[in-house]
PDB file of N, CA, C and O in Angstrom:
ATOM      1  N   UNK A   1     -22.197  -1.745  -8.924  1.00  0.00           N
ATOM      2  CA  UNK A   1     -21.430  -1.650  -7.701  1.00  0.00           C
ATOM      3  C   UNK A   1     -20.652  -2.938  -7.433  1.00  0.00           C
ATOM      4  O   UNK A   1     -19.515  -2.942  -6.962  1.00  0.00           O
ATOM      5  N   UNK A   2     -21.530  -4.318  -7.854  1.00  0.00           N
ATOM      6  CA  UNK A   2     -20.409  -5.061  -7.606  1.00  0.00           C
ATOM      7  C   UNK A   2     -19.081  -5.000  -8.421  1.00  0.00           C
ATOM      8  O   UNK A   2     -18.010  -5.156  -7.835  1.00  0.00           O
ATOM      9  N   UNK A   3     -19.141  -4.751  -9.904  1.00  0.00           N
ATOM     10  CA  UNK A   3     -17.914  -4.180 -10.163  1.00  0.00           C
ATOM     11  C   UNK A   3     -16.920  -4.097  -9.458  1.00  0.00           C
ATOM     12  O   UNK A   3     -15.965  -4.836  -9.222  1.00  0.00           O
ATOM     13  N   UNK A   4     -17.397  -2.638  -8.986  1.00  0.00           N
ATOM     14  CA  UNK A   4     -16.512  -1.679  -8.589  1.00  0.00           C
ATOM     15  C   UNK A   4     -15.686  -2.294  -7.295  1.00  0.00           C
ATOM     16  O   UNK A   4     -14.466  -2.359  -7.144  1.00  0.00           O
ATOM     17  N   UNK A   5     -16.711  -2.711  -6.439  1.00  0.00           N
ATOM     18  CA  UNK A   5     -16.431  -3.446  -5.462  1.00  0.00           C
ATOM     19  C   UNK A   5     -15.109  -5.157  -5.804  1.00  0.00           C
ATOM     20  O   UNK A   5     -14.734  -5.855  -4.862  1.00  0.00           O
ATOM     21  N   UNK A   6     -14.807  -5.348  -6.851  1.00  0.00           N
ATOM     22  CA  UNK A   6     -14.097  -6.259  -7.063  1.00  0.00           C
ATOM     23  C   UNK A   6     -13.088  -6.196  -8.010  1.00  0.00           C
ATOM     24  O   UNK A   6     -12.609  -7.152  -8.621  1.00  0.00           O
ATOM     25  N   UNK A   7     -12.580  -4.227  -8.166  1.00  0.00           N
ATOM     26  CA  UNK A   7     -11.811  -3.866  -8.965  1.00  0.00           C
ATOM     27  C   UNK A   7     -11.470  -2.467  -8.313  1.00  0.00           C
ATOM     28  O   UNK A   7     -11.664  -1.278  -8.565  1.00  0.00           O
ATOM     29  N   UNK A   8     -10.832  -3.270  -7.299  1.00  0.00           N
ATOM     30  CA  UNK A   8     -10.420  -1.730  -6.014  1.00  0.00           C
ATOM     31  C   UNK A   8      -8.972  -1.046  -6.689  1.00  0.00           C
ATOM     32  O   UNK A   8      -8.705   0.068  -7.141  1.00  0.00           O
ATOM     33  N   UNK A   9      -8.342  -2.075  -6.543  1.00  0.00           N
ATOM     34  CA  UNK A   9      -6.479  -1.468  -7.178  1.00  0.00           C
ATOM     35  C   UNK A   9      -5.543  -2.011  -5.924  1.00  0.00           C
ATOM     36  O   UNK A   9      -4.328  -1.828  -5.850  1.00  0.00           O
ATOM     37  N   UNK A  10      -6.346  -2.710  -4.963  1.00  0.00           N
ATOM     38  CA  UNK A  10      -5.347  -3.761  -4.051  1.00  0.00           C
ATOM     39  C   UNK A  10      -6.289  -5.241  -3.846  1.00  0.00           C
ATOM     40  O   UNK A  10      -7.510  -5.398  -3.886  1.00  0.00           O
ATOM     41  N   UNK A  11      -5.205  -6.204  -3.620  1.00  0.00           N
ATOM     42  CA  UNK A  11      -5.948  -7.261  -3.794  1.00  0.00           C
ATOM     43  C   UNK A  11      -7.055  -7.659  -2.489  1.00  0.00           C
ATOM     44  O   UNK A  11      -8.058  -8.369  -2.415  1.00  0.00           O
ATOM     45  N   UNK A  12      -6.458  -6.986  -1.739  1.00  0.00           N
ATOM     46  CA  UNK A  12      -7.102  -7.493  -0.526  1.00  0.00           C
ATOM     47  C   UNK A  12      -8.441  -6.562  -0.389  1.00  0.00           C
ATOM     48  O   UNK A  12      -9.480  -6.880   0.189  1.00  0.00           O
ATOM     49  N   UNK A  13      -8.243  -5.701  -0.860  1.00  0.00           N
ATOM     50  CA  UNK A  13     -10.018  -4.955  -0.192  1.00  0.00           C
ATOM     51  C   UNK A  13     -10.675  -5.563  -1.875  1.00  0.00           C
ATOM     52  O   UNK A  13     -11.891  -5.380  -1.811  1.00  0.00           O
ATOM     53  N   UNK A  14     -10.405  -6.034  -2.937  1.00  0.00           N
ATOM     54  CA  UNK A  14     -11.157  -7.067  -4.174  1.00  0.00           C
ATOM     55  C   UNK A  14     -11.676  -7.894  -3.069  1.00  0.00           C
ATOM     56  O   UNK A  14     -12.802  -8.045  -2.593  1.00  0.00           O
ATOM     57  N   UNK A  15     -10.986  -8.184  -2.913  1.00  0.00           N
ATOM     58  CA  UNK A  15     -11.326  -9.551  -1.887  1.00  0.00           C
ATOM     59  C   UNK A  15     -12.599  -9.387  -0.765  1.00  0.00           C
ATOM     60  O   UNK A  15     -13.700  -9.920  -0.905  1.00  0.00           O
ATOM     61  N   UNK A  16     -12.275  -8.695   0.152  1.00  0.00           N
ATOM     62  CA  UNK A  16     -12.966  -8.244   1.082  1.00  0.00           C
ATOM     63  C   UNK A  16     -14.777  -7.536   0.262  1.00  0.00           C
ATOM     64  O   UNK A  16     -15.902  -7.959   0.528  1.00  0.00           O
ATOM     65  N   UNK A  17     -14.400  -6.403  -0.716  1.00  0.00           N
ATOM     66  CA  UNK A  17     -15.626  -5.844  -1.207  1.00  0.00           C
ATOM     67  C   UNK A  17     -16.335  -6.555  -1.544  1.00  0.00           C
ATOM     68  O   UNK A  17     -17.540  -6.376  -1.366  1.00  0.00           O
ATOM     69  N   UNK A  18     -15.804  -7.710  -2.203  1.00  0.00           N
ATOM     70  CA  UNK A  18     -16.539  -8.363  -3.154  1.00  0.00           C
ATOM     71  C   UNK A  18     -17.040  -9.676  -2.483  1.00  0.00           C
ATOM     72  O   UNK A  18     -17.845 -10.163  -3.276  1.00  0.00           O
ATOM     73  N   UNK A  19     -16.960 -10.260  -1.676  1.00  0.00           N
ATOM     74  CA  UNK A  19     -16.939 -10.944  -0.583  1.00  0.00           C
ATOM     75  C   UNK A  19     -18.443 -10.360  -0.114  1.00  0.00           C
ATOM     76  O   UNK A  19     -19.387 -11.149  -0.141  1.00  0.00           O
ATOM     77  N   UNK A  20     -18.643  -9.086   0.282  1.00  0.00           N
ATOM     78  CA  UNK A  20     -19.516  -8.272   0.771  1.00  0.00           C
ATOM     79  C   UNK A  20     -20.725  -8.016   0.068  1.00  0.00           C
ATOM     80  O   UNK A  20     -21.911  -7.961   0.392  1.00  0.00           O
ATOM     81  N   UNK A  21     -20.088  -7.877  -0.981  1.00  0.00           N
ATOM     82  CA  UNK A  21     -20.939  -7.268  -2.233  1.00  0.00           C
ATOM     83  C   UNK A  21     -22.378  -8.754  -2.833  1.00  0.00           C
ATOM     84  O   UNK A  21     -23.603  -8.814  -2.939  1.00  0.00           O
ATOM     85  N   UNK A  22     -21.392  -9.512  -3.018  1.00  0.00           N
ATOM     86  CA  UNK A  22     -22.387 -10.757  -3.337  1.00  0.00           C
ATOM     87  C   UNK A  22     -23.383 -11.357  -2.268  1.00  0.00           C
ATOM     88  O   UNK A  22     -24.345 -12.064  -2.565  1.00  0.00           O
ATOM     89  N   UNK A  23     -22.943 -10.893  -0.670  1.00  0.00           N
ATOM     90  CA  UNK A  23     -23.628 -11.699   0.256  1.00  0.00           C
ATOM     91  C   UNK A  23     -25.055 -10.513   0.217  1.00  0.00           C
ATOM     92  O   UNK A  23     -26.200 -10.922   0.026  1.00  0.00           O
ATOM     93  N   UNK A  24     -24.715  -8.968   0.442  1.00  0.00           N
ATOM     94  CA  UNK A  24     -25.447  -8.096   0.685  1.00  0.00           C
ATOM     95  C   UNK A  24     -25.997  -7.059  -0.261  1.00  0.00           C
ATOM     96  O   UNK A  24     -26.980  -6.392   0.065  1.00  0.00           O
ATOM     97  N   UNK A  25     -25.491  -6.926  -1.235  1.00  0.00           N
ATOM     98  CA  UNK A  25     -25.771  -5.828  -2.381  1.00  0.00           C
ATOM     99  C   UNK A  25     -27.645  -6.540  -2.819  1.00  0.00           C
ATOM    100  O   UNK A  25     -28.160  -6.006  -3.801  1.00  0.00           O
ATOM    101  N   UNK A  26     -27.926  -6.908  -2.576  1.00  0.00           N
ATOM    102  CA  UNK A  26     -29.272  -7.512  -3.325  1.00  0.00           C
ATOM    103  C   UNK A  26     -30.584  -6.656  -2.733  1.00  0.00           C
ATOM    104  O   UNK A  26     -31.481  -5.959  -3.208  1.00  0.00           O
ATOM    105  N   UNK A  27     -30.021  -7.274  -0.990  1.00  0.00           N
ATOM    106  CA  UNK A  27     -30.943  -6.879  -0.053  1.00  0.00           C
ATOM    107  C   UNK A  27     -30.955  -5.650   0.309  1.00  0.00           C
ATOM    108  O   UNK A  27     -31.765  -5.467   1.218  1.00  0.00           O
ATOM    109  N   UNK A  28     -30.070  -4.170  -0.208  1.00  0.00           N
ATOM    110  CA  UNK A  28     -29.835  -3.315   0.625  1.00  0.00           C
ATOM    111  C   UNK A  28     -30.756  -2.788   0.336  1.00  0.00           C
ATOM    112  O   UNK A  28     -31.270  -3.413  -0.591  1.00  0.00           O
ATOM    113  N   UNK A  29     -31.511  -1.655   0.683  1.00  0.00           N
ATOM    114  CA  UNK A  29     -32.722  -0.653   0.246  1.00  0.00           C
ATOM    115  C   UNK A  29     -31.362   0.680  -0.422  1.00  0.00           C
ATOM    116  O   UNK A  29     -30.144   0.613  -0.587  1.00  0.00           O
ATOM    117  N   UNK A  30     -32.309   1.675  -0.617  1.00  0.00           N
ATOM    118  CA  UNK A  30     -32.047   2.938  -1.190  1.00  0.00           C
ATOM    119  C   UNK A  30     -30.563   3.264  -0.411  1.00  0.00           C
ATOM    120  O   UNK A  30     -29.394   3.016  -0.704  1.00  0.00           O
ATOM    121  N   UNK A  31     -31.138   3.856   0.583  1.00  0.00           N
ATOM    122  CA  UNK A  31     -30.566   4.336   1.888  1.00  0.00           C
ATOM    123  C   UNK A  31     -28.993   3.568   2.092  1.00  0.00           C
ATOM    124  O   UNK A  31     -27.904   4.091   2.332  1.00  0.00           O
ATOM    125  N   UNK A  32     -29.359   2.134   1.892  1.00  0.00           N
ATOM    126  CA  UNK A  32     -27.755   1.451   2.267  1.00  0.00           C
ATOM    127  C   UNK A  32     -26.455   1.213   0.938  1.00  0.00           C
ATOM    128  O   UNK A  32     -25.261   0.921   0.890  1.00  0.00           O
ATOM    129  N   UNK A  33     -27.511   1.531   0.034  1.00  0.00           N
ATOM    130  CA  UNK A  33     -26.712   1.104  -1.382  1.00  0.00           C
ATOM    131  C   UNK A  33     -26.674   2.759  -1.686  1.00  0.00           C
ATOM    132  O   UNK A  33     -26.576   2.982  -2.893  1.00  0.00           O
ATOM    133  N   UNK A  34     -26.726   3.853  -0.926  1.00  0.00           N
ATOM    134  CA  UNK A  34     -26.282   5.415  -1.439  1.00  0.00           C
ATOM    135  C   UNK A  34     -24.644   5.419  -0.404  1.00  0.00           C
ATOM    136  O   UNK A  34     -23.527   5.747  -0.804  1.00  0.00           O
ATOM    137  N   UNK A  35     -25.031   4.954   0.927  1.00  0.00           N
ATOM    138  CA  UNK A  35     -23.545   4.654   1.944  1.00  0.00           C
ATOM    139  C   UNK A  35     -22.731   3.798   1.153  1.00  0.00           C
ATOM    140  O   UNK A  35     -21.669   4.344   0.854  1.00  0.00           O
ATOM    141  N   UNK A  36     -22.870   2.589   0.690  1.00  0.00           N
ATOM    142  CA  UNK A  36     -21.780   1.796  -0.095  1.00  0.00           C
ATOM    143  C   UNK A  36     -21.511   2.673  -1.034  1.00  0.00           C
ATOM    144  O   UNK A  36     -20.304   2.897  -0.953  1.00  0.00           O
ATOM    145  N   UNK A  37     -22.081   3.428  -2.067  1.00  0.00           N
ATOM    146  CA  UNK A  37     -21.581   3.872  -3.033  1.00  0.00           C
ATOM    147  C   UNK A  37     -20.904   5.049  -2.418  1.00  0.00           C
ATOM    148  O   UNK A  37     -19.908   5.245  -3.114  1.00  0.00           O
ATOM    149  N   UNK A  38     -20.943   5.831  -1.568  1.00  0.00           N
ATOM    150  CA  UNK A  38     -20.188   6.797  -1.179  1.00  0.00           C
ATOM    151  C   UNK A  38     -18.887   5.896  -0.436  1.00  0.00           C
ATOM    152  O   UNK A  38     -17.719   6.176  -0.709  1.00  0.00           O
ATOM    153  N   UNK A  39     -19.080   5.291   0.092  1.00  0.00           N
ATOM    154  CA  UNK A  39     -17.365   4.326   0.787  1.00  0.00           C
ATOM    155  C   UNK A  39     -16.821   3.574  -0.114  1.00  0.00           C
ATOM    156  O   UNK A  39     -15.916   2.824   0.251  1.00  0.00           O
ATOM    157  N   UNK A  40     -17.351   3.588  -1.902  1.00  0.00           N
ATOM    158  CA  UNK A  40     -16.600   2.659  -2.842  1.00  0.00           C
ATOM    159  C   UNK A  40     -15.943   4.023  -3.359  1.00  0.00           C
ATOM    160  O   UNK A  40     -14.886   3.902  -3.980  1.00  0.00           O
ATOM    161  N   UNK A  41     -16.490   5.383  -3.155  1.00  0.00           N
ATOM    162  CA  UNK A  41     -15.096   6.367  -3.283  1.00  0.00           C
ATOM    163  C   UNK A  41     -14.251   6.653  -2.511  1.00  0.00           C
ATOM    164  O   UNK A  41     -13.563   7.600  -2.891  1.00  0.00           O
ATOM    165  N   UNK A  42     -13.955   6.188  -1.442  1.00  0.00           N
ATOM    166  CA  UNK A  42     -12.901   6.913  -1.015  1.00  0.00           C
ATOM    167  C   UNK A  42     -11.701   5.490  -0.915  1.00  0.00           C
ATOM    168  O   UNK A  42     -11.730   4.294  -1.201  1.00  0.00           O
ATOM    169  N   UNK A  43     -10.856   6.313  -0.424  1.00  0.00           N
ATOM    170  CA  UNK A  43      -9.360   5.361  -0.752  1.00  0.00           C
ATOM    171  C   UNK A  43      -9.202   3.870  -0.238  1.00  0.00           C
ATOM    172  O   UNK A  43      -9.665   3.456   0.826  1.00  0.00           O
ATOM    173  N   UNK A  44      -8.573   3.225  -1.034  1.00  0.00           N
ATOM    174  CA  UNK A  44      -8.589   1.457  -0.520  1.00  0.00           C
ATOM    175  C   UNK A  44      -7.464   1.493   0.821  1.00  0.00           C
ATOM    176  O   UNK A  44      -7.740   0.817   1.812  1.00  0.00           O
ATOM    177  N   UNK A  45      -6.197   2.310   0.791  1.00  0.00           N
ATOM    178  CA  UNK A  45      -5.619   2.361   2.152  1.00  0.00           C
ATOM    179  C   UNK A  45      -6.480   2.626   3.074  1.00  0.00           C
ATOM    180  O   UNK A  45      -6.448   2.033   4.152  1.00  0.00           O
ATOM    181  N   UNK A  46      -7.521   3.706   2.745  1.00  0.00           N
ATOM    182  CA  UNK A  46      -8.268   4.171   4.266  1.00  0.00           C
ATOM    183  C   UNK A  46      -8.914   3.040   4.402  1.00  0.00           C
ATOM    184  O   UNK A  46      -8.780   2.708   5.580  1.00  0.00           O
ATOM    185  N   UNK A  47      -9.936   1.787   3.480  1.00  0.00           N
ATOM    186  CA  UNK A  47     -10.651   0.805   3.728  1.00  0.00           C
ATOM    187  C   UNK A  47     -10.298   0.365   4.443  1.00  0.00           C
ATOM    188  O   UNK A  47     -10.810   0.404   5.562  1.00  0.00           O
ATOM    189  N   UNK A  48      -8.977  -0.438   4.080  1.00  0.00           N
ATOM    190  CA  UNK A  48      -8.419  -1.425   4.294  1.00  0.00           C
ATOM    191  C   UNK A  48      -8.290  -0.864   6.009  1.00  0.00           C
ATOM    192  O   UNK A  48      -8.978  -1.382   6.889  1.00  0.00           O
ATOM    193  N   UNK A  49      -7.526   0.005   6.225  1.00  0.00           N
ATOM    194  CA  UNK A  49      -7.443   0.057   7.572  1.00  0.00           C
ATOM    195  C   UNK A  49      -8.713   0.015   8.511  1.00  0.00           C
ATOM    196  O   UNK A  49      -8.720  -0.773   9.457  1.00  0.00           O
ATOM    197  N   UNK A  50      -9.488   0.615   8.335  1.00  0.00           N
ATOM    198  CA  UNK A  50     -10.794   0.522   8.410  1.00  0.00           C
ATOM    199  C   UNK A  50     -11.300  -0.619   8.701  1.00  0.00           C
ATOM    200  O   UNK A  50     -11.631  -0.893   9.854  1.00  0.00           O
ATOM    201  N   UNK A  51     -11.407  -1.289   7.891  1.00  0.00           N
ATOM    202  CA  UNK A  51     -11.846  -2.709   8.132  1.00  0.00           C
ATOM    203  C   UNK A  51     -11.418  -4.086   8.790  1.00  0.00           C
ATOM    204  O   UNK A  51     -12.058  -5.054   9.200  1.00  0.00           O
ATOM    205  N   UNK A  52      -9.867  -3.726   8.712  1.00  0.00           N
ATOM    206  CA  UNK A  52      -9.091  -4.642   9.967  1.00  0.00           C
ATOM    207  C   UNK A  52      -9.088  -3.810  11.460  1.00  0.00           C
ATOM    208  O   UNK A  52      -8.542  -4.329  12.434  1.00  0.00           O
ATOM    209  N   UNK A  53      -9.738  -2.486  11.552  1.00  0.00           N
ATOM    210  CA  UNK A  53      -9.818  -2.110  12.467  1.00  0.00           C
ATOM    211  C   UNK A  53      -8.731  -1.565  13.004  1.00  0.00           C
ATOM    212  O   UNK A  53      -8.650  -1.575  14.232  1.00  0.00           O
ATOM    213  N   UNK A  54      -7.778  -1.037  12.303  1.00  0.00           N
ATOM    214  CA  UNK A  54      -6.489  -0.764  12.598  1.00  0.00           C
ATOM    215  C   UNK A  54      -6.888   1.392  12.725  1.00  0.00           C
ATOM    216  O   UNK A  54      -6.261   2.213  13.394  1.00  0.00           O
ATOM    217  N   UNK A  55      -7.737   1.561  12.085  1.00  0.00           N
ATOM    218  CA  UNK A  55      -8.337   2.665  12.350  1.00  0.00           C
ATOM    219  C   UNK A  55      -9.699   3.157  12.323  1.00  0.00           C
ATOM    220  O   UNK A  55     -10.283   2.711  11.336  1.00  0.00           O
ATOM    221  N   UNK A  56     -10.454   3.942  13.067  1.00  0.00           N
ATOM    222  CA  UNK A  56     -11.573   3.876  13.366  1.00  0.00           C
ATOM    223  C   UNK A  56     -12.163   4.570  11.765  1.00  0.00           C
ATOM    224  O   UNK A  56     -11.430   5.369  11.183  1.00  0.00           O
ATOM    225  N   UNK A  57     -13.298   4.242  11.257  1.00  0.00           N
ATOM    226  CA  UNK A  57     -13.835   5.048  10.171  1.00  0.00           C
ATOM    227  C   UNK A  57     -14.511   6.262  10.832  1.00  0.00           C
ATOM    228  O   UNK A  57     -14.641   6.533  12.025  1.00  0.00           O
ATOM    229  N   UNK A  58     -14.972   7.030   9.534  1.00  0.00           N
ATOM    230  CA  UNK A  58     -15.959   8.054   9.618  1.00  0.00           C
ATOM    231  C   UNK A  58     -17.332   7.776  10.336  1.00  0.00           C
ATOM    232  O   UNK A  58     -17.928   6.709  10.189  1.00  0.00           O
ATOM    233  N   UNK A  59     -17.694   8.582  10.952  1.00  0.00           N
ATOM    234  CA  UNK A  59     -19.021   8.322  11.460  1.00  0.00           C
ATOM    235  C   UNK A  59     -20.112   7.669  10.627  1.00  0.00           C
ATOM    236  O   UNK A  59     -20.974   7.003  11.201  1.00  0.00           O
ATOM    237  N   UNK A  60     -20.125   7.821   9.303  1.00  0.00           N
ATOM    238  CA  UNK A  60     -20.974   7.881   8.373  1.00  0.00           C
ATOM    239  C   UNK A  60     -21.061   6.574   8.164  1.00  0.00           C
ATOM    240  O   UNK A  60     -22.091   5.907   8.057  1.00  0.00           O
ATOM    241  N   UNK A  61     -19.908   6.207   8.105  1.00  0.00           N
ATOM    242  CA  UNK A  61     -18.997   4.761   7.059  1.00  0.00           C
ATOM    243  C   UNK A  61     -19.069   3.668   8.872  1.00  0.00           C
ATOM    244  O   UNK A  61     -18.740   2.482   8.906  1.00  0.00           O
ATOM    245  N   UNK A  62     -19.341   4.107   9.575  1.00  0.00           N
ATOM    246  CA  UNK A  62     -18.884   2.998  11.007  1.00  0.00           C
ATOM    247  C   UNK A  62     -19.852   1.496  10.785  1.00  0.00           C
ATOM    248  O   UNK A  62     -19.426   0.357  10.597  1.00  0.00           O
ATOM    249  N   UNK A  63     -21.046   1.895  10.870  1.00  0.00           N
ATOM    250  CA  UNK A  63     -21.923   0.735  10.366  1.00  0.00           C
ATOM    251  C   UNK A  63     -22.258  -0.429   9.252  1.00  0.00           C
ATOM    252  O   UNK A  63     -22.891  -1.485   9.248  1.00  0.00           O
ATOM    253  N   UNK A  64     -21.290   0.536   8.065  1.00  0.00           N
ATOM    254  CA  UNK A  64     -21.251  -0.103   7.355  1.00  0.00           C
ATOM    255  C   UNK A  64     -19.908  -0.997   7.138  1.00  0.00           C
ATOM    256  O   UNK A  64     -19.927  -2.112   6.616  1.00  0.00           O
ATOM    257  N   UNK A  65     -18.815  -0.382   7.587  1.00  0.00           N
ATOM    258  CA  UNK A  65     -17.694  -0.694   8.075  1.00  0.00           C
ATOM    259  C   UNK A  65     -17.229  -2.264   8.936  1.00  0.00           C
ATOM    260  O   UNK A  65     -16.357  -3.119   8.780  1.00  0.00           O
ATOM    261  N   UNK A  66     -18.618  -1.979  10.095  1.00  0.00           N
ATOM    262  CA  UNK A  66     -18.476  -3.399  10.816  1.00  0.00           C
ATOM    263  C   UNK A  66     -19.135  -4.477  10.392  1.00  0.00           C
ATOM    264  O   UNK A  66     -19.059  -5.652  10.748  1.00  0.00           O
ATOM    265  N   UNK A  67     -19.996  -3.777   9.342  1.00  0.00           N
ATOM    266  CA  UNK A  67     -20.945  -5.268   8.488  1.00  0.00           C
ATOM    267  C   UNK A  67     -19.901  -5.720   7.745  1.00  0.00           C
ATOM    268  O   UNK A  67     -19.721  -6.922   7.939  1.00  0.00           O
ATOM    269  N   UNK A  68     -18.874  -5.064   6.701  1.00  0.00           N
ATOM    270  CA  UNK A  68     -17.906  -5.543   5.866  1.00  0.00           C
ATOM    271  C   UNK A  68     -17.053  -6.467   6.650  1.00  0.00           C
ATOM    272  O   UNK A  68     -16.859  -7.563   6.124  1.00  0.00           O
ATOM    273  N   UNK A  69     -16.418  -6.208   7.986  1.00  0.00           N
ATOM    274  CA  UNK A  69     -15.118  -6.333   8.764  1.00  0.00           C
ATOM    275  C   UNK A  69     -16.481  -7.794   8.695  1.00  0.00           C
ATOM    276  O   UNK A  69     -16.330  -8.612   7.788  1.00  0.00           O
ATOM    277  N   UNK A  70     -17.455  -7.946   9.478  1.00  0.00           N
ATOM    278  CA  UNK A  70     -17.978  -9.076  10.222  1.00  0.00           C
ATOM    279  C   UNK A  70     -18.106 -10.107   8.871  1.00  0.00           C
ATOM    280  O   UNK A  70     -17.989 -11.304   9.135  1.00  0.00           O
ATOM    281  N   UNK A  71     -18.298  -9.799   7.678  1.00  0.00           N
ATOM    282  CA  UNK A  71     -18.950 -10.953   6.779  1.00  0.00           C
ATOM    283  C   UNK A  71     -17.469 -11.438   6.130  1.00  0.00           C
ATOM    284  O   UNK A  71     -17.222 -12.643   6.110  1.00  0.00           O
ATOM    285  N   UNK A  72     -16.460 -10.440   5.585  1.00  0.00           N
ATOM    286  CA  UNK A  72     -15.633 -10.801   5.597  1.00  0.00           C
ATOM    287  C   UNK A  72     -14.758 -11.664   6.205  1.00  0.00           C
ATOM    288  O   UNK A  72     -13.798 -12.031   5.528  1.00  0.00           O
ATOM    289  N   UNK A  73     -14.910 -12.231   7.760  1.00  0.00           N
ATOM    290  CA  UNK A  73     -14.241 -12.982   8.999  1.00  0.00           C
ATOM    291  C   UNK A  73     -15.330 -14.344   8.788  1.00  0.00           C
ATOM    292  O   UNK A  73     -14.871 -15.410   9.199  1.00  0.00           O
ATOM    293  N   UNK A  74     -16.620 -14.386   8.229  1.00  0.00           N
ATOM    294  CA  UNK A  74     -17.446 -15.763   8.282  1.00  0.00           C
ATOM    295  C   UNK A  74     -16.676 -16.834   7.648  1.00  0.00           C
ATOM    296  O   UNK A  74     -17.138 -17.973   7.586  1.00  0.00           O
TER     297      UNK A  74
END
């Protein structure tokens, strides 16, 4: 997953995933590393907006969404 997470197809969510990926991918249990892998499929436009908050995510994706937006801004 970190991979994937640092070979999106725009530079800025590389940036951002992977950013994410190294601080939190270690610690996640089952449960949080099945949500990342389902939000490393869907589209880097929807991320990206997503994560600057320019549009609200999926219900599913919200939590994980504001952990990315927050570690990304440290």
């Amino acid at each position: 997953m970190k991979m994937r997470s640092m070979r999106r197809g725009i530079k800025e969510m590389d940036l951002i995933l992977a950013a994410y990926a190294d601080r939190n991918l270690d610690s996640m249990d089952a449960t949080g590393l099945d949500v990342y892998d389902a939000l490393l499929h869907e589209n880097d436009q929807d991320l990206y907006q997503w994560v600057t908050g320019q549009v609200l995510p999926p219900a599913q994706f919200s939590n994980l969404v504001s952990e990315i937006a927050q570690t990304f801004q440290k």
